């Protein structure tokens, strides 16, 4: 039959060509799951159109019947691949496995088998009667459909409906430019079912118009490929990053092409949206491209000519099958850190380190001005001869060993920490580094660089001590607050006293934090006030979770002290007794007979003689859950007041801690009574 007499044949062949072109265009993504389903969808849609054309061109009843049956193969395949493609690109990859694909393919396979057996006359489930006629060069089929056909229609619309739901959710979740991409996919899949629904109600075409409608679907997908790059990695990566992140974000697909950038990255590198899909090497300079390839650090000069430094965090982007689809690069700005590092380096290089040059026998051939000033010598280096007279006697052997190590290993620096005597500051700890340059024609000696680390070591020890003080002493008021908070929760009408105690405990925690931070920054205990022994002891007792323990104040006294620090001293002593003796311990506080201090004792078993020498050392504890800092804190506070603290056995075999060197206030007894009254 001439094609000019069959206008629908031309439309079907055009749809076939369009689908084939779209499939060939999408072939570049065939190694990706989404790309494979896309190509399969385009090819099956093209096959559907082509088979419909062959059906119309058939010149005999038997050939028409053959193509009438065969056209079901690409038709069912098109529905099948539409569902798989939609689930894959919408982010439901885990639903697209071999098992689920096989399950989805069961009904289409049964339908095709049913069409073949129906044509052989074995049943009439798909169609009950079928006849063909040609009018005006156009072939039509007069069909009375059977129940299997309508079941297949329901399956097809359920499958396409599921695809549309997945794409609709994907559209709603997509951001900004990806909203258009997702909407295009939704419309492309929506066209065929609309055309099919109209055709079922009003058969307006001798050929199945759904096959032709897939040409529109393929055309829309072609637009999506060329303009919106619907098969790129960017929709997946977009789920991992936020559009408005301050850090630049760059997504590169598995083929090294630029897949996505966020606004920060586009502003930093001046990247246009048209660069998406281009090789990374064509978009960025060599340094940036290399950093994106291997990670590490990247230096970028901005529009103002200022250098900015970034740390490239490179991570793989995987799909639902854990297959690598590309890489996500987040650029963390470390410019400020680099500036600080340069500042520190410059500060170190210009610091007044001690620099010596020693001959092979260890005699001094050079010492810097800073070394001469620190050591307090105006002698000529040749007259100094040796550094031994400036070294601490206990460090001489370590110094000799370090020098020998440097001589024996010219390729490695020898290091040690040694004490040198400063002419103005006494013994100081220096970090010493020796480099063997004996073979250097200019230097001809071992260069010794000594950096004073005394203050740093003290600060490190101080910082560690203060950190432990905070974590240790904050537990007391925190436990009190938690205990009273439980009572408040359990009571129908909270006791105001409980609330006040919670508030007081929080205030106490604030005081500890403030005071410890002040001491950590170099403060000293110098603000003292006249305090009452019994009042401070009673207040400290309230700050500790004492359970059923009891406090007795034998005799009060008044003296000058930093009240906050004194509270800490008592709290630690009280807690020590409770932790080591038990809840039923009785703790007694009183002043010494010579009125030169006070004591805190309990009625427990006391401290074994073997443990007493280590009692006030940081970290020493005999309790399973103790930190070992309580008594060390007591000693620190006593030292800060110029007091001394020691251990004695109490008269009734308990532990007795004695604080001496406390100067009583004038008229101590009277002032103690007055202070107690004021505190009350």
Coordinates of N, CA, C and O in Angstrom, one line a residue, residues 602-666:
X602 N 37.3 12.7 110.5 CA 36.1 11.8 110.5 C 36.4 10.6 111.4 O 37.4 10.5 112.0
X603 N 35.3 9.8 111.6 CA 35.4 8.7 112.5 C 35.6 7.4 111.7 O 35.2 6.3 112.2
X604 N 36.2 7.5 110.6 CA 36.5 6.3 109.8 C 37.7 5.6 110.2 O 38.3 5.8 111.2
X605 N 38.2 4.6 109.4 CA 39.4 3.8 109.7 C 40.7 4.5 109.5 O 41.7 4.0 109.9
X606 N 40.7 5.7 108.9 CA 41.9 6.4 108.7 C 42.6 6.0 107.4 O 42.1 5.2 106.6
X607 N 43.8 6.5 107.2 CA 44.6 6.2 105.9 C 45.7 5.3 106.3 O 46.5 5.5 107.2
X608 N 45.9 4.2 105.5 CA 47.0 3.3 105.8 C 48.3 4.0 105.7 O 48.5 4.9 104.8
X609 N 49.3 3.6 106.5 CA 50.6 4.3 106.5 C 51.2 4.3 105.1 O 51.9 5.3 104.8
X610 N 51.1 3.2 104.4 CA 51.7 3.1 103.1 C 51.2 4.2 102.1 O 51.9 4.5 101.1
X611 N 50.0 4.6 102.3 CA 49.4 5.6 101.3 C 49.6 7.0 101.7 O 49.3 7.9 100.9
X612 N 50.0 7.3 102.9 CA 50.1 8.7 103.4 C 51.1 9.5 102.6 O 50.8 10.7 102.3
X613 N 52.3 9.0 102.2 CA 53.2 9.9 101.4 C 52.7 10.4 100.1 O 53.1 11.4 99.6
X614 N 51.7 9.6 99.5 CA 51.2 10.0 98.2 C 49.8 10.6 98.3 O 49.1 10.9 97.3
X615 N 49.4 10.9 99.5 CA 48.0 11.3 99.8 C 47.6 12.6 99.0 O 46.5 12.7 98.5
X616 N 48.5 13.6 98.9 CA 48.2 14.8 98.2 C 48.7 14.9 96.8 O 48.6 16.0 96.2
X617 N 49.1 13.8 96.2 CA 49.5 13.8 94.8 C 48.3 13.8 93.9 O 47.4 13.1 94.1
X618 N 48.4 14.5 92.8 CA 47.4 14.6 91.8 C 47.2 13.2 91.2 O 48.2 12.6 90.8
X619 N 46.0 12.7 91.1 CA 45.7 11.4 90.5 C 45.7 10.3 91.4 O 45.3 9.2 91.0
X620 N 46.2 10.4 92.7 CA 46.3 9.3 93.6 C 44.9 9.2 94.3 O 44.4 10.1 94.9
X621 N 44.4 7.9 94.2 CA 43.1 7.7 94.9 C 43.1 6.2 95.2 O 43.6 5.3 94.6
X622 N 42.4 5.9 96.3 CA 42.1 4.5 96.7 C 40.7 4.1 96.5 O 40.3 2.9 96.7
X623 N 39.9 5.0 96.0 CA 38.5 4.8 95.8 C 38.3 4.3 94.3 O 39.0 4.8 93.4
X624 N 37.4 3.4 94.1 CA 37.2 2.8 92.8 C 36.7 3.8 91.8 O 37.1 3.8 90.6
X625 N 35.9 4.8 92.3 CA 35.4 5.8 91.3 C 35.9 7.2 91.6 O 35.4 8.2 91.2
X626 N 37.0 7.2 92.3 CA 37.6 8.5 92.7 C 38.5 9.0 91.5 O 38.9 8.3 90.6
X627 N 38.7 10.4 91.5 CA 39.5 11.0 90.5 C 40.9 11.2 90.9 O 41.8 11.4 90.1
X628 N 41.1 11.2 92.3 CA 42.5 11.5 92.8 C 42.9 12.9 92.8 O 44.1 13.2 93.0
X629 N 42.0 13.9 92.6 CA 42.3 15.3 92.6 C 41.8 16.1 93.8 O 42.1 17.2 93.9
X630 N 40.9 15.4 94.6 CA 40.3 16.1 95.7 C 41.3 16.7 96.7 O 41.3 17.9 97.0
X631 N 42.2 15.9 97.2 CA 43.2 16.3 98.2 C 44.3 17.2 97.5 O 44.9 18.0 98.2
X632 N 44.5 16.9 96.2 CA 45.5 17.8 95.5 C 44.9 19.2 95.4 O 45.7 20.2 95.5
X633 N 43.6 19.3 95.2 CA 43.0 20.6 95.2 C 43.1 21.3 96.5 O 43.3 22.5 96.7
X634 N 42.9 20.5 97.6 CA 43.0 21.0 99.0 C 44.4 21.6 99.2 O 44.6 22.7 99.7
X635 N 45.4 20.9 98.7 CA 46.8 21.4 98.9 C 47.0 22.6 98.1 O 47.6 23.6 98.5
X636 N 46.5 22.7 96.9 CA 46.6 23.8 96.0 C 46.0 25.1 96.6 O 46.6 26.2 96.6
X637 N 44.8 24.9 97.2 CA 44.1 26.0 97.8 C 44.9 26.5 99.1 O 45.0 27.7 99.4
X638 N 45.4 25.5 99.8 CA 46.2 25.9 101.0 C 47.4 26.6 100.7 O 47.8 27.6 101.3
X639 N 48.1 26.1 99.6 CA 49.3 26.8 99.2 C 49.0 28.2 98.7 O 49.8 29.2 98.9
X640 N 47.9 28.4 98.0 CA 47.5 29.7 97.6 C 47.3 30.7 98.7 O 47.5 31.9 98.5
X641 N 46.9 30.2 99.9 CA 46.7 31.0 101.1 C 48.0 31.1 101.9 O 47.9 31.7 103.0
X642 N 49.1 30.5 101.5 CA 50.3 30.4 102.3 C 50.1 29.6 103.5 O 50.7 29.8 104.6
X643 N 49.2 28.6 103.4 CA 49.0 27.7 104.5 C 49.7 26.3 104.2 O 50.1 26.1 103.1
X644 N 49.7 25.5 105.1 CA 50.2 24.1 104.9 C 49.1 23.1 105.3 O 48.3 23.4 106.2
X645 N 49.1 22.0 104.6 CA 48.1 21.0 105.0 C 48.8 19.7 105.2 O 49.8 19.3 104.5
X646 N 48.4 18.9 106.2 CA 49.0 17.6 106.5 C 48.0 16.6 107.0 O 46.8 17.0 107.3
X647 N 48.4 15.4 107.1 CA 47.6 14.4 107.6 C 48.0 13.9 109.0 O 49.2 13.7 109.3
X648 N 47.0 13.7 109.9 CA 47.3 13.1 111.2 C 46.2 12.1 111.5 O 45.2 12.1 110.9
X649 N 46.6 11.1 112.4 CA 45.6 10.2 112.9 C 44.7 10.9 114.0 O 45.3 11.5 114.9
X650 N 43.4 10.8 113.8 CA 42.5 11.3 114.8 C 42.6 10.5 116.1 O 43.0 9.3 116.1
X651 N 42.1 11.0 117.2 CA 42.1 10.4 118.5 C 41.3 9.1 118.4 O 41.7 8.1 119.1
X652 N 40.3 9.0 117.7 CA 39.4 7.8 117.6 C 39.7 7.0 116.3 O 38.9 6.3 115.8
X653 N 41.0 7.1 115.8 CA 41.5 6.3 114.7 C 41.0 6.7 113.3 O 41.2 6.1 112.3
X654 N 40.3 7.9 113.3 CA 39.8 8.4 112.0 C 40.9 9.2 111.3 O 42.0 9.4 111.8
X655 N 40.6 9.7 110.1 CA 41.5 10.5 109.3 C 41.3 12.0 109.8 O 40.2 12.5 110.0
X656 N 42.4 12.7 110.0 CA 42.4 14.0 110.4 C 43.3 14.9 109.6 O 44.5 14.6 109.4
X657 N 42.8 15.8 108.9 CA 43.5 16.7 108.0 C 43.7 18.1 108.7 O 42.7 18.7 109.2
X658 N 44.9 18.5 108.9 CA 45.2 19.7 109.6 C 45.8 20.8 108.7 O 46.7 20.6 107.9
X659 N 45.2 22.0 108.8 CA 45.6 23.1 108.0 C 46.3 24.1 109.0 O 45.6 24.6 109.9
X660 N 47.5 24.4 108.8 CA 48.3 25.3 109.7 C 48.7 26.5 108.9 O 48.7 26.6 107.7
X661 N 49.3 27.4 109.7 CA 49.7 28.7 109.1 C 48.6 29.7 108.9 O 48.8 30.7 108.3
X662 N 47.5 29.4 109.5 CA 46.3 30.3 109.4 C 46.4 31.4 110.5 O 46.5 31.1 111.7
X663 N 46.4 32.6 110.0 CA 46.5 33.7 111.0 C 45.1 34.1 111.5 O 44.3 34.5 110.7
X664 N 44.8 33.9 112.8 CA 43.5 34.3 113.3 C 43.3 35.8 113.3 O 44.2 36.5 113.4
X665 N 42.0 36.1 113.0 CA 41.7 37.6 113.1 C 41.8 38.0 114.6 O 41.7 37.2 115.5
X666 N 42.0 39.3 114.7 CA 42.0 39.8 116.1 C 40.7 39.6 116.8 O 39.6 39.8 116.1

